[in-house]
Amino acid sequence: MRMRPTLHWTPPSDLPPGTVDLRPVVEAVRAGGVLVLSGAGISTESGIPAYRGEGGSLSRHTPMTYQDFTSSPRARQRYWARSHLGWRTFGRALPNAGHRAVAAFARHGALSGVITQNVDGLHQAAGSEGVVDLHGRLDRVVCLSCGAAGPRRDLAVRLEAANAGFAPTVAEINPDGDADLTDDQVGDFRVVPCADCGGVLKPDVVFFGEPVPVHRIERCRQLVGEASSLLVLGSSLTVMSGLRFVRQAAQADKRVFIINRDPTRGDQFAVTRVALPLGSALTAIAEQLDIAVDGQPAA
C-alpha cells in the first residue's frame, strides 16, 4: 500500500503558549555554539509562502510526491508546467532580514552551523557558508537515469524553447517553487528529457515521500552533536526530517529554542517558543548583541 506523507499536524491543547520574550535566545546566541535549523517561515518575507499556518500553501495545494512524480508522465507534465512558471518568480527571490541576520550571527562567530529545510538557497545568497540543504536545492536538476546534474537556468531555457507562448496567469507560488495551475492551464505543456541520455529530469530536491539522503542526515546529526544549543527558525517541525534533530538535541540535554509564530511539533522539547515575525525578531537579537547586519553597525 502506498503511504501518503505527513502533511498536517494538530497541536495538542497542553502545549505551552508562545512568548514575545527574546532574552533566552539572545543569551544563547551570546554564548555561541548555536546550530540554526530553518524552515519555510524564514523565507515568507522574501515572498515565498510557508506550507503551514495562516495562509499556508497546504490549505489549497498538495505538494508533488516522489511516488507520483516517478510513476506518472502526466504528473511530471503537471509538475514541470507549474514549476516552470513558478521558477520565474521563485528564482528572483532575494534574502530578507532574517537570512541576513543569520549570516551576521555566523560572521560574528555565534553559530556552529546552519541546516535549512528550504530549497531556495536564500541563506547562501545572504552570505551564510557551509549551509546543509537538507531537502536539496531547486536551482539544480538531476537525471533519474544517468545521474547527470546541471543548473536549473539551463533547463528553464530549454523549457522556454519547447513551450513558446506558455504564459497562463499564476494565482500563487508555493514554497517548493510550484505554481498553482489548473489542468486546463497545463494543457499540452512539453516536458524535455535529459540532454545526455534522454532520461527523466527531476529537480534536485527531496519530494514529499522521498527519503533524505543518508549522508545528509548523518552530517546534520554530527552538527547537532557538536552544537551547544539548537535554534529553530520558521519551521512547524511537522515532518520527521527536521523534528528528528530537535529530539536528538533534547535527548542530549542541549537547549532548544524556537522562533515561530504558530505552535510547532517540537514545542514540548523547547526551552521557549518566541511567537514573533522572524525578520524583526532576529534583527532585534542582532541589535541587542551589537552584531552588525549587512556590514552596518547595529543601531
mmCIF file of N, CA and C in Angstrom, residues 29 100-114 127-129 291:
data_model
loop_
_atom_site.group_PDB
_atom_site.id
_atom_site.type_symbol
_atom_site.label_atom_id
_atom_site.label_comp_id
_atom_site.label_asym_id
_atom_site.label_seq_id
_atom_site.Cartn_x
_atom_site.Cartn_y
_atom_site.Cartn_z
ATOM 1 N N VAL A 29 22.586 33.001 21.812
ATOM 2 C CA VAL A 29 23.454 33.491 20.726
ATOM 3 C C VAL A 29 24.704 34.133 21.310
ATOM 4 N N ARG A 100 19.669 37.579 6.465
ATOM 5 C CA ARG A 100 20.850 38.428 6.661
ATOM 6 C C ARG A 100 21.320 38.391 8.112
ATOM 7 N N ALA A 101 20.366 38.322 9.046
ATOM 8 C CA ALA A 101 20.751 38.248 10.453
ATOM 9 C C ALA A 101 21.463 36.933 10.763
ATOM 10 N N VAL A 102 20.964 35.822 10.219
ATOM 11 C CA VAL A 102 21.628 34.529 10.430
ATOM 12 C C VAL A 102 23.066 34.584 9.907
ATOM 13 N N ALA A 103 23.264 35.165 8.723
ATOM 14 C CA ALA A 103 24.614 35.298 8.164
ATOM 15 C C ALA A 103 25.483 36.171 9.073
ATOM 16 N N ALA A 104 24.886 37.209 9.654
ATOM 17 C CA ALA A 104 25.642 38.084 10.559
ATOM 18 C C ALA A 104 26.041 37.352 11.826
ATOM 19 N N PHE A 105 25.137 36.525 12.375
ATOM 20 C CA PHE A 105 25.482 35.737 13.561
ATOM 21 C C PHE A 105 26.675 34.828 13.270
ATOM 22 N N ALA A 106 26.672 34.238 12.073
ATOM 23 C CA ALA A 106 27.774 33.340 11.698
ATOM 24 C C ALA A 106 29.080 34.117 11.584
ATOM 25 N N ARG A 107 29.046 35.294 10.945
ATOM 26 C CA ARG A 107 30.270 36.103 10.818
ATOM 27 C C ARG A 107 30.797 36.505 12.187
ATOM 28 N N HIS A 108 29.894 36.687 13.126
ATOM 29 C CA HIS A 108 30.263 37.082 14.486
ATOM 30 C C HIS A 108 30.839 35.910 15.281
ATOM 31 N N GLY A 109 30.714 34.692 14.749
ATOM 32 C CA GLY A 109 31.231 33.518 15.436
ATOM 33 C C GLY A 109 30.263 32.894 16.415
ATOM 34 N N ALA A 110 28.970 33.262 16.325
ATOM 35 C CA ALA A 110 27.989 32.758 17.284
ATOM 36 C C ALA A 110 27.381 31.423 16.890
ATOM 37 N N LEU A 111 27.519 31.041 15.616
ATOM 38 C CA LEU A 111 26.874 29.827 15.137
ATOM 39 C C LEU A 111 27.878 28.700 14.916
ATOM 40 N N SER A 112 27.414 27.474 15.137
ATOM 41 C CA SER A 112 28.232 26.298 14.819
ATOM 42 C C SER A 112 27.860 25.728 13.465
ATOM 43 N N GLY A 113 26.728 26.182 12.893
ATOM 44 C CA GLY A 113 26.308 25.693 11.587
ATOM 45 C C GLY A 113 24.888 26.114 11.281
ATOM 46 N N VAL A 114 24.474 25.865 10.030
ATOM 47 C CA VAL A 114 23.116 26.167 9.581
ATOM 48 C C VAL A 114 22.594 24.972 8.786
ATOM 49 N N GLY A 127 24.874 35.235 2.387
ATOM 50 C CA GLY A 127 26.263 35.178 2.834
ATOM 51 C C GLY A 127 26.594 34.064 3.795
ATOM 52 N N SER A 128 25.616 33.233 4.159
ATOM 53 C CA SER A 128 25.923 32.102 5.041
ATOM 54 C C SER A 128 26.732 31.061 4.279
ATOM 55 N N GLU A 129 27.720 30.483 4.951
ATOM 56 C CA GLU A 129 28.591 29.486 4.327
ATOM 57 C C GLU A 129 28.400 28.126 4.993
ATOM 58 N N ILE A 291 25.637 43.200 16.993
ATOM 59 C CA ILE A 291 26.136 42.462 15.833
ATOM 60 C C ILE A 291 25.713 43.197 14.571
#
